[in-house]
């Protein structure tokens, strides 16, 4: 109901896609829990010991939050929604699946590491060619989720820290775009004329999401890379760090569009107040 409240065909389509995806993931969760109960006699999520149901439940939760390669629905759904619904989808909706993911003992660390590295790569690569802000934010979400899941089995507290900071930064970005009423990169060029204060505030948020020091978003990435190095996963840490540069590129694109370009010139005939009376 929240997603389809505008009754626009795009919003209805996005809501239907979201419903079908989440229903599929919920059915997989139910199937995994009953399989686990059948195999081991345990219904508790913490008691999942058999690798088959644990893998199925991990993939179901990956589909719920939009981890690659199960991410295809997220940019499409987000593009069809208004910015408020998109904000709810990008932040609040991630909390419940993460609460379950944190309680699962994944038998093979390789599964989560593969999902997360692929997500960081897809999140960076997918956002490069986009012009729509909502799609860029969706790919940004996929990349950030990859970072969270990457360290999930080694340090859950670090995952929660990254999730909290991501929610704060993404919320401020969505609300800024909503205030400016901008949904494309081209529309960002007129931001200075509309809201000069916000135009000064948004670039640090963008660079923070990109993970540039000394901004807040750098801290979780630094800690995650440190933790991965401690776990002798230097290769995973290197791939994640290099893939983050892809995301940084499109954040810099948004920053450039917002601060360095002139606002479009309007034809003199459309400005009656400039004509002599």
XYZ file of C-alpha atoms in Angstrom:
277
model
C 0.000 0.000 0.000
C 2.837 2.439 0.774
C 4.577 1.809 -2.546
C 1.428 1.974 -4.705
C -0.225 4.960 -3.003
C 0.289 7.253 -6.018
C -1.664 4.961 -8.400
C 0.762 5.735 -11.205
C 1.257 2.831 -13.666
C 5.022 2.821 -12.930
C 4.379 2.710 -9.168
C 1.866 -0.125 -9.577
C 4.329 -2.067 -11.745
C 7.137 -1.531 -9.215
C 4.886 -2.628 -6.352
C 3.896 -5.809 -8.208
C 7.561 -6.622 -8.938
C 8.441 -6.004 -5.284
C 5.556 -8.159 -4.056
C 6.463 -11.089 -6.336
C 10.150 -10.922 -5.363
C 9.453 -10.776 -1.638
C 6.817 -13.534 -1.892
C 9.360 -15.763 -3.665
C 11.977 -15.053 -0.990
C 9.440 -15.716 1.788
C 8.467 -19.042 0.175
C 12.167 -19.979 -0.004
C 12.552 -19.083 3.686
C 9.591 -21.273 4.610
C 10.928 -24.111 2.454
C 14.390 -23.813 4.063
C 12.992 -23.836 7.614
C 10.762 -26.876 6.966
C 13.660 -28.690 5.251
C 15.860 -27.954 8.247
C 13.165 -29.223 10.642
C 12.796 -32.367 8.528
C 16.549 -33.029 8.415
C 17.581 -32.079 11.945
C 14.351 -31.790 13.990
C 15.186 -28.139 14.891
C 12.956 -25.143 14.155
C 15.174 -22.391 15.638
C 17.146 -20.256 13.198
C 20.248 -20.409 15.427
C 20.141 -24.230 15.365
C 20.479 -24.526 11.592
C 23.330 -26.974 11.109
C 22.632 -28.686 7.805
C 24.353 -26.964 4.834
C 21.446 -27.321 2.360
C 18.726 -25.373 4.255
C 21.346 -22.874 5.472
C 22.405 -22.150 1.893
C 18.765 -21.836 0.746
C 17.912 -19.432 3.586
C 21.031 -17.333 2.855
C 20.058 -17.053 -0.819
C 16.446 -16.206 0.149
C 17.644 -13.364 2.388
C 20.063 -12.229 -0.336
C 17.057 -12.007 -2.693
C 15.110 -10.048 -0.053
C 17.774 -7.358 0.383
C 18.930 -7.371 -3.257
C 22.434 -8.849 -3.197
C 23.965 -9.688 -6.589
C 23.319 -11.903 -8.555
C 19.752 -11.677 -7.133
C 19.666 -7.888 -7.422
C 17.900 -7.311 -10.771
C 14.568 -6.301 -9.189
C 15.970 -3.514 -6.982
C 16.909 -0.790 -9.548
C 13.696 -1.442 -11.500
C 11.471 -1.244 -8.422
C 13.203 1.838 -7.015
C 12.957 3.645 -10.354
C 9.153 3.274 -10.364
C 8.644 4.722 -6.868
C 8.641 8.256 -5.545
C 11.560 9.325 -3.344
C 9.774 8.774 0.007
C 8.795 5.189 -0.847
C 12.299 4.669 -2.248
C 13.773 5.849 1.042
C 11.685 3.305 2.997
C 12.664 0.541 0.556
C 16.389 1.398 0.780
C 16.617 1.705 4.572
C 13.826 0.335 6.769
C 13.199 -2.724 4.571
C 16.813 -3.907 4.992
C 16.611 -4.265 8.789
C 14.484 -7.452 9.067
C 16.514 -9.575 6.591
C 19.740 -8.450 8.289
C 18.329 -9.444 11.690
C 17.887 -12.982 10.280
C 21.230 -13.035 8.461
C 23.036 -12.153 11.685
C 21.532 -15.192 13.432
C 22.506 -17.788 10.814
C 25.684 -19.836 11.097
C 26.673 -20.061 7.443
C 28.653 -23.312 6.975
C 30.734 -22.097 4.004
C 32.232 -18.591 4.324
C 32.839 -18.698 0.558
C 29.111 -18.254 -0.206
C 28.750 -14.915 1.606
C 32.137 -13.652 0.397
C 31.237 -14.490 -3.238
C 27.804 -12.810 -2.925
C 29.285 -9.708 -1.318
C 32.212 -9.234 -3.737
C 29.859 -9.705 -6.694
C 27.484 -7.131 -5.148
C 30.264 -4.556 -4.700
C 31.324 -5.096 -8.329
C 27.772 -5.015 -9.749
C 26.836 -2.029 -7.573
C 29.804 -0.052 -8.908
C 29.572 -1.212 -12.507
C 25.796 -0.857 -12.828
C 25.697 2.741 -11.608
C 28.254 4.041 -14.132
C 25.891 4.312 -17.087
C 22.826 5.674 -15.271
C 21.168 9.052 -15.610
C 18.336 8.464 -13.116
C 19.156 9.285 -9.483
C 16.928 6.517 -8.104
C 18.715 3.853 -10.165
C 22.091 5.231 -9.073
C 20.952 5.049 -5.434
C 19.752 1.460 -6.023
C 23.176 0.393 -7.338
C 24.785 2.302 -4.471
C 22.583 0.280 -2.102
C 23.687 -3.014 -3.723
C 27.364 -2.062 -3.334
C 26.944 -1.033 0.320
C 25.049 -4.228 1.134
C 27.998 -6.118 -0.340
C 30.346 -4.390 2.127
C 28.036 -5.259 5.042
C 27.715 -8.944 4.118
C 31.464 -9.210 3.431
C 32.293 -8.863 7.129
C 29.076 -10.411 8.479
C 30.500 -13.760 9.612
C 33.689 -12.284 11.099
C 32.351 -9.249 12.950
C 28.538 -8.791 13.177
C 28.976 -5.566 15.172
C 30.866 -4.046 12.229
C 27.994 -5.023 9.911
C 25.545 -3.216 12.221
C 27.800 -0.146 12.319
C 27.994 -0.074 8.503
C 24.216 -0.569 8.200
C 23.512 2.256 10.673
C 25.818 4.698 8.889
C 24.436 3.660 5.488
C 20.857 4.297 6.672
C 21.793 7.764 8.003
C 23.669 8.797 4.828
C 21.103 7.379 2.382
C 18.196 8.960 4.287
C 19.827 12.388 4.152
C 20.508 11.983 0.414
C 16.948 10.862 -0.423
C 15.451 13.685 1.647
C 17.755 16.238 -0.016
C 16.712 15.058 -3.479
C 13.078 15.156 -2.360
C 13.470 18.755 -1.145
C 15.060 19.700 -4.482
C 12.439 17.670 -6.417
C 15.210 16.158 -8.563
C 15.143 12.671 -10.063
C 17.783 12.955 -12.831
C 21.433 14.022 -12.962
C 20.578 16.860 -15.385
C 18.056 18.301 -12.923
C 20.806 18.547 -10.288
C 22.341 21.439 -12.245
C 19.508 23.728 -11.106
C 19.993 22.865 -7.412
C 21.998 25.993 -6.606
C 19.174 28.221 -7.841
C 16.592 26.312 -5.772
C 18.377 25.540 -2.504
C 21.942 26.891 -2.115
C 22.313 25.499 1.433
C 21.442 21.944 0.395
C 23.791 22.216 -2.577
C 26.619 22.804 -0.107
C 25.491 19.933 2.148
C 24.951 17.161 -0.437
C 28.545 16.842 -1.843
C 30.039 15.781 1.548
C 27.257 13.153 1.882
C 28.044 11.846 -1.632
C 31.777 11.654 -0.912
C 31.039 10.002 2.426
C 28.971 7.318 0.651
C 31.912 6.890 -1.726
C 34.167 6.238 1.272
C 36.615 9.125 1.037
C 38.604 10.065 4.159
C 38.191 11.999 6.451
C 34.404 11.613 6.043
C 32.220 9.197 8.023
C 31.731 6.652 5.221
C 35.471 5.945 5.156
C 35.492 4.492 8.689
C 33.411 1.309 8.112
C 35.285 0.507 4.881
C 38.624 0.940 6.622
C 37.549 -1.290 9.536
C 36.130 -3.937 7.168
C 39.360 -4.055 5.126
C 41.347 -4.308 8.372
C 39.168 -7.205 9.576
C 39.482 -9.034 6.237
C 43.270 -8.681 6.361
C 43.252 -10.137 9.898
C 41.275 -13.124 8.552
C 43.908 -13.704 5.814
C 41.497 -12.634 3.085
C 43.831 -10.122 1.434
C 42.550 -10.957 -2.063
C 38.894 -10.302 -1.077
C 39.938 -7.033 0.604
C 41.830 -5.920 -2.525
C 38.929 -6.735 -4.881
C 36.478 -4.887 -2.579
C 38.724 -1.836 -2.279
C 39.288 -1.593 -6.056
C 35.587 -2.144 -6.811
C 34.730 0.733 -4.448
C 36.461 3.054 -6.945
C 33.680 2.330 -9.459
C 31.068 3.566 -6.977
C 33.228 6.579 -6.154
C 33.213 7.568 -9.841
C 29.443 7.944 -10.060
C 29.261 9.791 -6.714
C 31.819 12.244 -8.125
C 29.645 12.532 -11.266
C 26.694 13.588 -9.097
C 28.891 16.041 -7.186
C 30.179 17.564 -10.408
C 26.665 17.893 -11.856
C 25.527 19.580 -8.689
C 28.301 22.083 -8.030
C 30.414 22.801 -11.098
C 27.958 23.065 -13.980
C 25.963 26.168 -14.864
C 22.196 25.966 -14.630
C 20.549 25.736 -18.072
C 19.923 29.101 -19.794
C 16.290 29.822 -20.464
C 15.135 31.618 -23.609
C 14.597 35.316 -23.022
C 10.940 35.105 -24.137
C 10.139 32.821 -21.211
C 11.314 35.436 -18.701
C 8.793 38.259 -18.772
C 10.230 39.887 -15.638
C 13.460 40.700 -17.511
C 11.716 42.622 -20.288
C 11.335 46.387 -19.925
C 7.855 47.424 -18.899
